[in-house]
Amino acid sequence: MKQPTLRQILLVTDGCSNAGISPVAAASLAREQGITVNVIGVIDRHEMGEQGEREIREIAEAGGGLSDIVYPTQLAQTVQMLTRKAMTRTIHQVVNKELKDILGDSTLERLEPEKRVQVAGMVDELGERSSMEVVMLVDTSASMKTKLPAVQQAIHDFSISLRSRSGESRMAVCSFPGKHQHLDVRIPWTDQVEKAHQLTGSLAVSGITPTGPAIVEAIALFEHVSLPAPLADRYRRESGQRAEDDSEGYLEDHVF
Amino acid sequence: MYSKSAFPPLPREFSGRWNHKRYSVIRPLGQGANGAVYLATQAGRKLAVKIGTDPLDLLMEVNMLKSVQQVRDVKIGPLLCDVDDLLIDGKPCTFYSMEYLEGERLDRYAGRVGREWVPVLAVQLLTRLEILHAQGWVFGDLKPENVIVTHGDKQVRLVDFGGVTKKGNAVRQFTEEYDRGGWQAGDRRAEASYDLFSLAVITIRLMTPDEQWKKFTREGRTVARLCDIIRENDGLYPYRMPLLKALQGIYKDAAAMKRDMVTAIRLRSSSGRKKERGSAAGMVLGGLFVASLLTLAGTLYCFWF
């Protein structure tokens, strides 16, 4: 079987979006382009209202991914668990489709348990060997400020997990709202994130949370999606050749 | 979909759809992040039945339980008995049953019988790990909660195979408190040294009073903190050499660590309690910790004492 490339956007937020396109619509758009959207809500105490919880759930559902709401201390482990589960689910779907092609209308659930155990082993192995691309999309609106050290720790921790995989893996980190756009690329595609990356400096302290537009812009980072020329220029040059194109103090900017 | 969707309670009586084995549930045994375990009887014998939130996760676990070959004299984990589906409210739900291990969790056992037992239990664990590693597997999620000391023969057994990973792959499941990555001491690639690191942390954890452990780990997890604990703890100090080597990833296999642990236990029981420990030795050790961290100078420093 062909080794699939797994593409995920992992949104880390603490509340509702309030600007631009609906994040649920944006997540559907991502899913249409083969990108799974997972969402983690970070809370301090009970601050996430019903509306926020619902939005988080709906974004993940529309994006074909998983969601969870956790305290900052649980964040690192949740990132790792959610990503892994979403990956397994995607491969499960691919395997189910192949099974259908071979066996007619049969799905994994219809096989006898012993056979299913074998398939599970195969899914596990496929997951380990597949390529993985993850964009972490971090909400840096004012209310997230106290949670950013935990987010930073989680980013570093996640890079350790990615590095330990057999398959090719890379990640990028973006924050929103951005200085000039809806989103800033803070760490361009990499397979290793140093611990020193600071998220807290040069924060856009702003009341707007453009979650939807940020998801739409994050899609542009995945290179399998063909982009209209102006957009491609904007994102891919930025993450690919930032060294030559540093007119706006980009390097200072992404070590935040 | 929430990652932690709740699982339905198990009916008191049920039969598997495929293998038609009949189970009577006695009581719940425990609940974890990805499943619940119940005590049940089937054909007159006691078994543990596990159902999970994600059927695929559960099946992967079964795959691991099946893959790890049990050795006759040294049992590693529970024996797998049955994999099947049951119907809950008309919906199929996957479960598996395994041998029920009557015993006590490692941390509770150690708390009851006394800390001096911990190194002996660590040696027992190393024997199991050695067998597991030789078969090409790494346990992964090694923690006191996943170790049972059986009543009667007082043998340790590993439970919860959700973290068992083929060597060379990324560890499938882990717990931050015992995870090499979480202590910033390396990655999460499944290799013997990953389990040995967890074992060293377990040993330190079980021999450190809760209060002190909390105080030490509050400011973040680093190997240097663990070294501080070893230095200040009379119970741990005699085992500093194997513990440090495990923390630094020097051991390539469980057998080497086991040899050093056994030697340390022997030395400890033949010499007096605090005889070997002076403040000068402590200072030398402090210096050596720094030196070893700086240079990662392998095993040489161990022979200075």
XYZ file of C-alpha atoms in Angstrom:
561
model
C 0.000 0.000 0.000
C 1.174 3.517 -0.777
C 2.513 5.411 2.216
C 0.155 8.288 2.766
C 1.300 11.761 3.734
C -0.662 12.973 6.709
C -1.377 16.658 6.897
C -2.763 18.263 10.004
C -3.499 21.680 11.367
C -3.455 21.802 15.147
C -5.311 24.816 16.461
C -4.577 25.911 20.035
C -7.028 28.513 21.295
C -8.933 29.628 24.372
C -12.064 31.166 23.045
C -14.327 32.165 20.276
C -13.368 33.619 16.982
C -14.754 37.043 16.292
C -13.497 38.131 12.909
C -13.702 37.014 9.319
C -14.880 33.744 7.830
C -16.385 31.141 10.172
C -13.661 28.830 11.508
C -16.000 25.876 10.952
C -16.250 26.748 7.257
C -12.483 27.233 7.142
C -11.970 23.792 8.681
C -14.259 22.233 6.062
C -12.159 23.899 3.409
C -9.002 22.400 4.911
C -10.564 18.959 5.024
C -11.548 19.235 1.361
C -7.871 19.697 0.610
C -6.788 16.650 2.552
C -5.824 18.445 5.742
C -7.216 17.307 9.085
C -7.961 20.002 11.645
C -7.525 19.180 15.341
C -8.406 21.676 18.053
C -7.223 22.031 21.635
C -8.963 24.478 23.927
C -6.760 25.702 26.786
C -8.484 26.931 29.898
C -7.365 28.402 33.209
C -10.412 27.604 35.296
C -13.937 27.612 34.000
C -13.531 30.423 31.616
C -14.497 28.671 28.423
C -18.165 29.212 27.872
C -20.605 26.911 26.204
C -20.216 28.820 22.977
C -16.436 28.429 22.977
C -16.679 24.709 23.678
C -19.196 24.257 20.915
C -17.058 26.132 18.438
C -14.031 23.999 19.270
C -16.026 20.819 18.785
C -17.546 22.026 15.544
C -14.224 23.111 14.037
C -12.761 19.647 14.713
C -15.831 17.878 13.360
C -15.817 19.931 10.180
C -12.078 19.436 9.865
C -12.334 15.662 10.255
C -10.209 15.842 13.380
C -10.403 15.585 17.150
C -10.810 18.125 19.895
C -10.138 18.380 23.577
C -10.302 21.019 26.287
C -7.469 20.914 28.820
C -5.527 22.877 31.440
C -2.143 24.292 30.437
C -0.267 21.557 32.351
C -1.920 18.864 30.235
C -1.219 20.592 26.964
C 2.010 18.876 25.901
C 0.648 15.395 26.395
C -2.663 16.302 24.748
C -0.935 17.620 21.631
C 0.927 14.355 21.247
C -2.118 12.159 21.952
C -4.533 14.059 19.744
C -2.137 14.133 16.811
C -1.484 10.447 17.105
C -5.169 9.560 17.369
C -6.073 11.733 14.401
C -3.283 10.097 12.411
C -4.543 6.620 13.260
C -8.042 7.653 12.279
C -6.938 8.948 8.907
C -5.057 5.737 8.161
C -8.003 3.715 9.382
C -10.151 5.494 6.825
C -7.627 4.832 4.062
C -7.453 1.153 5.031
C -11.235 0.911 5.188
C -11.465 2.316 1.701
C -8.953 -0.203 0.395
C -10.856 -2.997 2.122
C -14.030 -1.852 0.452
C -12.319 -1.919 -2.918
C -11.157 -5.467 -2.310
C -14.042 -6.970 -0.403
C -17.046 -5.093 -1.719
C -19.019 -3.448 1.048
C -16.973 -4.917 3.843
C -15.373 -2.599 6.383
C -12.976 -3.322 9.178
C -15.830 -3.674 11.652
C -17.246 -6.583 9.695
C -14.092 -8.683 9.873
C -13.716 -11.273 12.583
C -11.769 -9.975 15.615
C -8.603 -11.984 14.947
C -8.290 -10.481 11.455
C -9.011 -7.033 12.811
C -6.122 -7.375 15.243
C -3.839 -7.978 12.265
C -5.224 -4.960 10.433
C -4.714 -2.858 13.572
C -1.067 -3.887 13.592
C -0.803 -2.832 9.964
C -2.450 0.532 10.634
C -0.012 1.085 13.492
C 2.969 0.352 11.278
C 1.640 2.487 8.403
C 1.153 5.364 10.819
C 4.714 5.107 12.018
C 6.191 5.084 8.528
C 3.997 7.677 6.865
C 5.157 11.230 6.291
C 3.626 13.816 8.523
C 3.201 17.549 8.199
C 1.704 19.509 11.055
C 1.033 23.225 11.277
C 0.499 24.387 14.839
C -1.747 27.382 14.822
C -1.519 29.279 18.095
C -4.030 31.850 19.218
C -1.977 34.720 20.682
C -4.795 37.088 21.433
C -4.524 38.893 24.770
C -6.264 36.257 26.911
C -3.777 33.584 25.816
C -0.804 35.424 27.267
C -0.605 33.492 30.543
C -0.885 30.183 28.702
C 1.888 30.810 26.224
C 4.713 29.330 28.327
C 2.764 26.054 28.350
C 2.177 26.330 24.601
C 5.883 26.910 24.079
C 6.718 23.858 26.151
C 4.182 21.827 24.168
C 5.721 22.918 20.861
C 9.150 21.804 21.981
C 7.761 18.566 23.349
C 5.887 17.857 20.148
C 9.042 18.323 18.131
C 10.677 15.616 20.279
C 7.823 13.266 19.408
C 8.024 14.053 15.715
C 11.765 13.525 15.723
C 11.301 10.067 17.230
C 9.134 8.813 14.358
C 10.465 6.609 11.593
C 8.554 8.429 8.876
C 9.501 11.856 7.620
C 8.032 14.548 9.794
C 8.021 18.291 9.838
C 6.156 21.006 11.610
C 5.586 24.721 11.375
C 4.285 27.119 13.993
C 2.053 30.091 13.232
C 0.376 32.579 15.483
C -2.708 34.664 14.962
C -3.647 37.478 14.838
C -0.511 38.460 12.934
C 1.090 41.862 12.762
C 0.088 42.677 9.242
C -1.852 39.632 8.126
C -4.216 37.310 9.896
C -1.351 35.021 10.726
C 2.406 35.156 11.233
C 4.675 32.228 10.510
C 6.761 32.043 13.671
C 8.685 28.857 12.959
C 8.850 27.842 9.283
C 8.763 24.154 8.303
C 11.339 22.326 10.342
C 11.981 18.910 11.811
C 13.416 20.302 15.012
C 12.330 23.107 17.292
C 14.815 24.366 19.810
C 13.686 24.946 23.317
C 14.746 28.562 23.173
C 11.878 29.640 20.976
C 10.023 32.353 22.802
C 6.369 32.862 22.062
C 5.794 35.641 24.531
C 7.723 38.550 23.050
C 6.255 40.965 20.505
C 2.718 39.844 21.055
C -0.052 41.344 19.086
C -2.209 42.333 22.016
C -5.487 42.593 20.301
C -9.102 41.932 20.923
C -9.671 40.243 17.623
C -9.422 36.500 17.170
C -9.570 35.767 13.436
C -9.571 31.972 13.800
C -11.270 31.285 10.462
C -9.013 33.475 8.331
C -5.983 32.048 10.159
C -7.016 28.479 9.242
C -7.502 29.519 5.626
C -4.054 31.069 5.561
C -2.491 28.067 7.294
C -3.750 25.844 4.455
C -1.456 27.799 2.169
C 1.581 26.446 3.999
C 0.956 22.936 2.722
C 2.714 22.621 -0.555
C 0.452 19.979 -2.054
C -2.268 22.605 -2.391
C -1.871 24.677 -5.527
C -2.182 28.342 -4.779
C -3.018 31.385 -6.800
C 0.304 33.046 -7.659
C 0.052 36.038 -5.291
C -0.691 33.824 -2.320
C 2.067 31.376 -3.175
C 4.519 34.254 -3.255
C 3.387 35.457 0.085
C 3.607 32.215 2.048
C 6.021 29.886 0.414
C 8.754 32.388 -0.148
C 8.380 33.396 3.420
C 8.875 29.928 4.820
C 11.272 28.685 2.162
C 13.712 31.500 1.546
C 13.422 33.793 4.444
C 17.160 34.445 4.597
C 17.202 36.430 1.359
C 13.911 38.063 1.995
C 14.427 39.636 5.334
C 13.398 43.175 4.561
C 10.729 43.250 7.244
C 12.865 41.942 10.066
C 11.446 38.525 9.605
C 14.144 36.644 11.472
C 13.744 38.719 14.583
C 10.100 38.224 14.255
C 9.963 34.475 14.289
C 12.162 34.060 17.333
C 9.439 35.362 19.490
C -15.478 14.227 17.969
C -13.980 14.544 21.419
C -10.856 12.551 21.975
C -12.160 11.368 25.316
C -15.582 10.107 24.384
C -17.029 8.160 27.277
C -17.493 4.453 26.953
C -20.779 2.804 27.838
C -20.943 0.752 31.043
C -20.549 -2.967 30.569
C -23.748 -5.016 31.069
C -23.663 -7.460 33.987
C -23.938 -10.454 31.700
C -22.889 -10.658 28.073
C -21.660 -13.026 25.370
C -19.206 -12.382 22.593
C -20.705 -12.212 19.116
C -18.035 -14.292 17.415
C -16.607 -16.692 19.963
C -19.812 -16.939 22.053
C -18.042 -16.959 25.380
C -20.317 -15.932 28.229
C -19.099 -13.401 30.814
C -20.512 -12.289 34.176
C -19.151 -8.971 35.358
C -18.223 -8.804 39.050
C -16.866 -5.277 39.498
C -14.857 -2.544 37.779
C -11.100 -2.751 38.363
C -9.992 0.552 36.984
C -10.292 3.185 34.326
C -7.597 4.718 32.200
C -7.350 7.331 29.481
C -8.352 4.917 26.770
C -10.411 2.202 28.408
C -11.902 0.513 31.429
C -11.048 -2.848 32.957
C -13.572 -5.058 34.738
C -13.285 -8.233 36.757
C -15.500 -10.939 35.309
C -15.952 -14.686 35.344
C -16.060 -16.848 32.261
C -16.504 -20.628 32.418
C -15.789 -20.533 36.141
C -12.505 -18.646 36.020
C -11.766 -15.057 36.899
C -10.696 -12.856 34.004
C -10.028 -9.166 33.436
C -12.124 -7.665 30.621
C -11.072 -4.454 28.920
C -13.223 -2.252 26.729
C -11.926 0.903 25.114
C -13.043 4.203 23.690
C -11.352 3.577 20.383
C -11.708 0.059 18.979
C -8.571 0.409 16.878
C -6.454 1.431 19.873
C -7.760 -1.572 21.750
C -6.954 -3.900 18.873
C -3.440 -2.504 18.623
C -3.009 -3.306 22.291
C -4.226 -6.866 21.677
C -1.769 -7.106 18.815
C 1.042 -6.230 21.235
C -0.171 -8.668 23.894
C -0.195 -11.390 21.249
C 3.175 -10.449 19.821
C 5.039 -10.483 23.109
C 5.848 -14.068 23.765
C 5.507 -15.181 27.322
C 8.388 -17.135 28.731
C 7.479 -20.091 30.899
C 9.376 -19.289 34.059
C 9.255 -15.519 34.018
C 5.841 -14.100 33.255
C 5.893 -10.626 31.778
C 2.269 -9.637 31.474
C -1.200 -11.157 31.554
C -2.075 -13.910 29.091
C -4.572 -12.956 26.414
C -7.739 -15.074 26.507
C -10.304 -13.748 24.062
C -10.977 -10.891 21.599
C -14.570 -10.290 20.603
C -17.418 -7.829 20.198
C -20.393 -7.410 22.454
C -23.546 -5.510 21.717
C -24.307 -2.510 23.919
C -27.631 -0.908 23.004
C -27.490 -2.682 19.666
C -24.049 -1.282 18.838
C -21.017 -3.566 18.537
C -18.225 -2.735 20.971
C -14.842 -4.472 20.935
C -13.397 -5.996 24.104
C -10.695 -8.421 25.077
C -10.213 -10.602 28.097
C -7.008 -11.606 29.786
C -5.705 -13.429 32.793
C -6.701 -11.659 36.033
C -3.626 -10.827 38.071
C -4.451 -10.763 41.747
C -2.090 -8.356 43.388
C -1.224 -4.829 44.308
C -0.001 -1.864 42.320
C 3.758 -1.342 42.606
C 3.560 2.020 44.390
C 1.017 0.802 46.947
C 2.961 -2.377 47.510
C 6.227 -0.482 48.036
C 4.461 1.951 50.355
C 3.216 -0.948 52.471
C 6.241 -3.253 52.638
C 8.869 -0.503 52.880
C 11.183 1.412 50.612
C 14.085 -1.014 50.975
C 12.102 -3.378 48.766
C 12.187 -0.999 45.833
C 15.640 -1.963 44.461
C 14.664 -5.649 44.589
C 11.460 -4.914 42.682
C 13.498 -2.884 40.196
C 15.693 -5.914 39.586
C 12.598 -8.049 39.008
C 11.358 -5.487 36.504
C 14.718 -5.507 34.750
C 14.420 -9.263 34.245
C 11.077 -8.725 32.459
C 12.380 -5.829 30.426
C 15.359 -7.891 29.335
C 13.055 -10.560 27.892
C 10.784 -7.998 26.265
C 13.716 -6.142 24.708
C 15.268 -9.358 23.419
C 12.052 -9.949 21.483
C 12.349 -6.551 19.821
C 9.829 -4.636 21.937
C 9.994 -1.729 24.323
C 7.359 -1.384 27.046
C 7.050 2.395 26.663
C 4.567 3.461 29.320
C 6.480 2.111 32.298
C 5.106 3.546 35.547
C 4.086 2.218 38.975
C 0.423 2.162 37.908
C 1.280 -0.324 35.166
C 3.110 -2.764 37.401
C 1.368 -5.324 39.601
C 3.024 -7.288 42.396
C 1.091 -10.528 42.573
C -0.161 -11.900 45.873
C 1.458 -15.154 46.830
C 4.646 -15.392 44.791
C 5.417 -11.626 44.996
C 6.365 -11.377 41.353
C 6.055 -8.179 39.344
C 3.969 -8.277 36.180
C 3.489 -5.597 33.574
C -0.063 -4.609 32.734
C -1.473 -2.248 30.094
C 0.359 -2.999 26.875
C -0.915 0.198 25.210
C 2.582 1.660 25.169
C 4.427 -1.422 23.896
C 6.322 -0.390 20.776
C 8.487 -2.104 18.218
C 12.131 -1.083 18.676
C 13.062 1.834 16.456
C 9.539 3.280 16.237
C 8.247 6.221 18.248
C 6.930 5.173 21.681
C 3.167 4.790 21.290
C 2.040 5.915 24.710
C 3.853 7.387 27.677
C 3.345 9.319 30.890
C 5.206 12.598 31.237
C 6.429 11.910 34.761
C 8.430 8.867 33.606
C 9.119 9.916 30.026
C 12.656 10.561 28.829
C 11.413 13.326 26.534
C 9.543 14.991 29.386
C 12.725 15.106 31.495
C 14.590 16.602 28.546
C 16.962 13.686 28.504
C 16.429 12.448 24.974
C 13.824 11.555 22.404
C 10.951 9.065 22.355
C 12.417 6.493 20.044
C 11.699 3.007 21.331
C 14.983 1.517 22.510
C 16.058 -0.370 25.617
C 17.468 2.783 27.196
C 14.032 4.447 27.027
C 12.546 1.864 29.401
C 15.643 1.926 31.614
C 15.277 5.677 32.023
C 11.661 5.216 33.151
C 12.732 2.472 35.536
C 15.335 4.738 37.124
C 12.726 7.482 37.618
C 10.297 4.947 39.118
C 12.985 3.779 41.538
C 13.750 7.346 42.586
C 10.069 8.247 42.807
C 9.173 5.276 44.998
C 12.026 5.965 47.406
C 11.313 9.671 47.737
C 8.645 10.991 50.121
C 5.743 12.590 48.218
C 6.388 16.030 49.679
C 10.013 16.046 48.643
C 9.176 14.755 45.183
C 6.683 17.556 44.647
C 9.144 20.141 45.902
C 11.899 18.883 43.632
C 9.883 18.562 40.460
C 7.876 21.761 40.816
C 10.473 23.796 38.963
C 10.494 21.575 35.931
C 11.863 18.178 35.097
C 15.557 17.821 34.429
C 18.055 15.064 35.074
C 20.035 17.464 37.259
C 17.034 17.588 39.638
C 16.983 13.804 39.822
C 20.689 13.848 40.640
C 19.964 16.261 43.497
C 17.394 13.840 44.897
C 19.799 10.894 44.703
C 22.500 12.880 46.452
C 20.262 13.913 49.313
C 18.567 10.583 49.864
C 20.374 7.976 51.985
C 18.195 5.217 50.596
C 19.028 6.050 46.993
C 22.660 6.962 47.412
C 24.003 3.374 47.337
C 22.323 2.897 43.939
C 23.651 6.120 42.431
C 25.819 4.392 39.867
C 23.189 2.264 38.091
C 20.595 5.033 38.426
C 22.840 7.693 36.931
C 23.935 5.479 34.096
C 20.305 4.710 33.282
C 19.374 8.405 33.435
C 22.188 9.286 31.081
C 21.320 6.521 28.653
C 24.649 4.754 29.068
C 23.190 1.262 29.427
C 22.486 -0.419 26.131
C 20.548 -3.286 27.667
C 18.627 -4.224 30.790
C 21.082 -6.988 31.724
C 23.920 -4.523 32.344
C 21.777 -2.363 34.607
C 20.523 -5.431 36.408
C 24.099 -6.558 37.148
C 24.957 -3.177 38.609
C 21.747 -3.029 40.663
C 22.369 -6.500 42.086
C 25.946 -5.545 42.946
C 24.743 -2.397 44.690
C 22.158 -4.361 46.686
C 24.853 -6.824 47.775
C 27.292 -4.091 48.789
C 24.578 -2.302 50.651
C 23.472 -5.301 52.665
C 27.018 -6.330 53.555
C 28.240 -2.895 54.665
C 26.750 -0.756 57.398
C 24.023 1.718 56.655
C 25.590 5.123 56.426
C 29.227 4.133 56.611
C 30.234 4.887 53.075
C 28.667 8.268 53.022
C 30.572 11.326 54.169
C 30.168 14.970 53.350
C 33.402 14.899 51.375
C 32.049 12.137 49.207
C 28.947 14.202 48.694
C 30.972 17.141 47.512
C 33.048 15.020 45.207
C 29.850 13.602 43.843
C 28.462 17.084 43.291
C 31.522 18.046 41.291
C 31.366 14.854 39.351
C 27.730 15.395 38.501
C 28.617 18.673 36.905
C 31.599 17.163 35.164
C 29.612 14.259 33.862
C 26.887 16.517 32.602
C 29.397 18.706 30.870
C 31.439 16.046 29.245
C 29.123 13.060 29.276
C 32.272 11.240 30.133
C 30.778 7.811 30.044
C 31.319 5.440 32.872
C 34.692 6.555 34.108
C 33.423 8.613 37.040
C 31.766 5.602 38.552
C 35.116 4.227 39.648
C 36.065 7.247 41.675
C 34.244 6.236 44.803
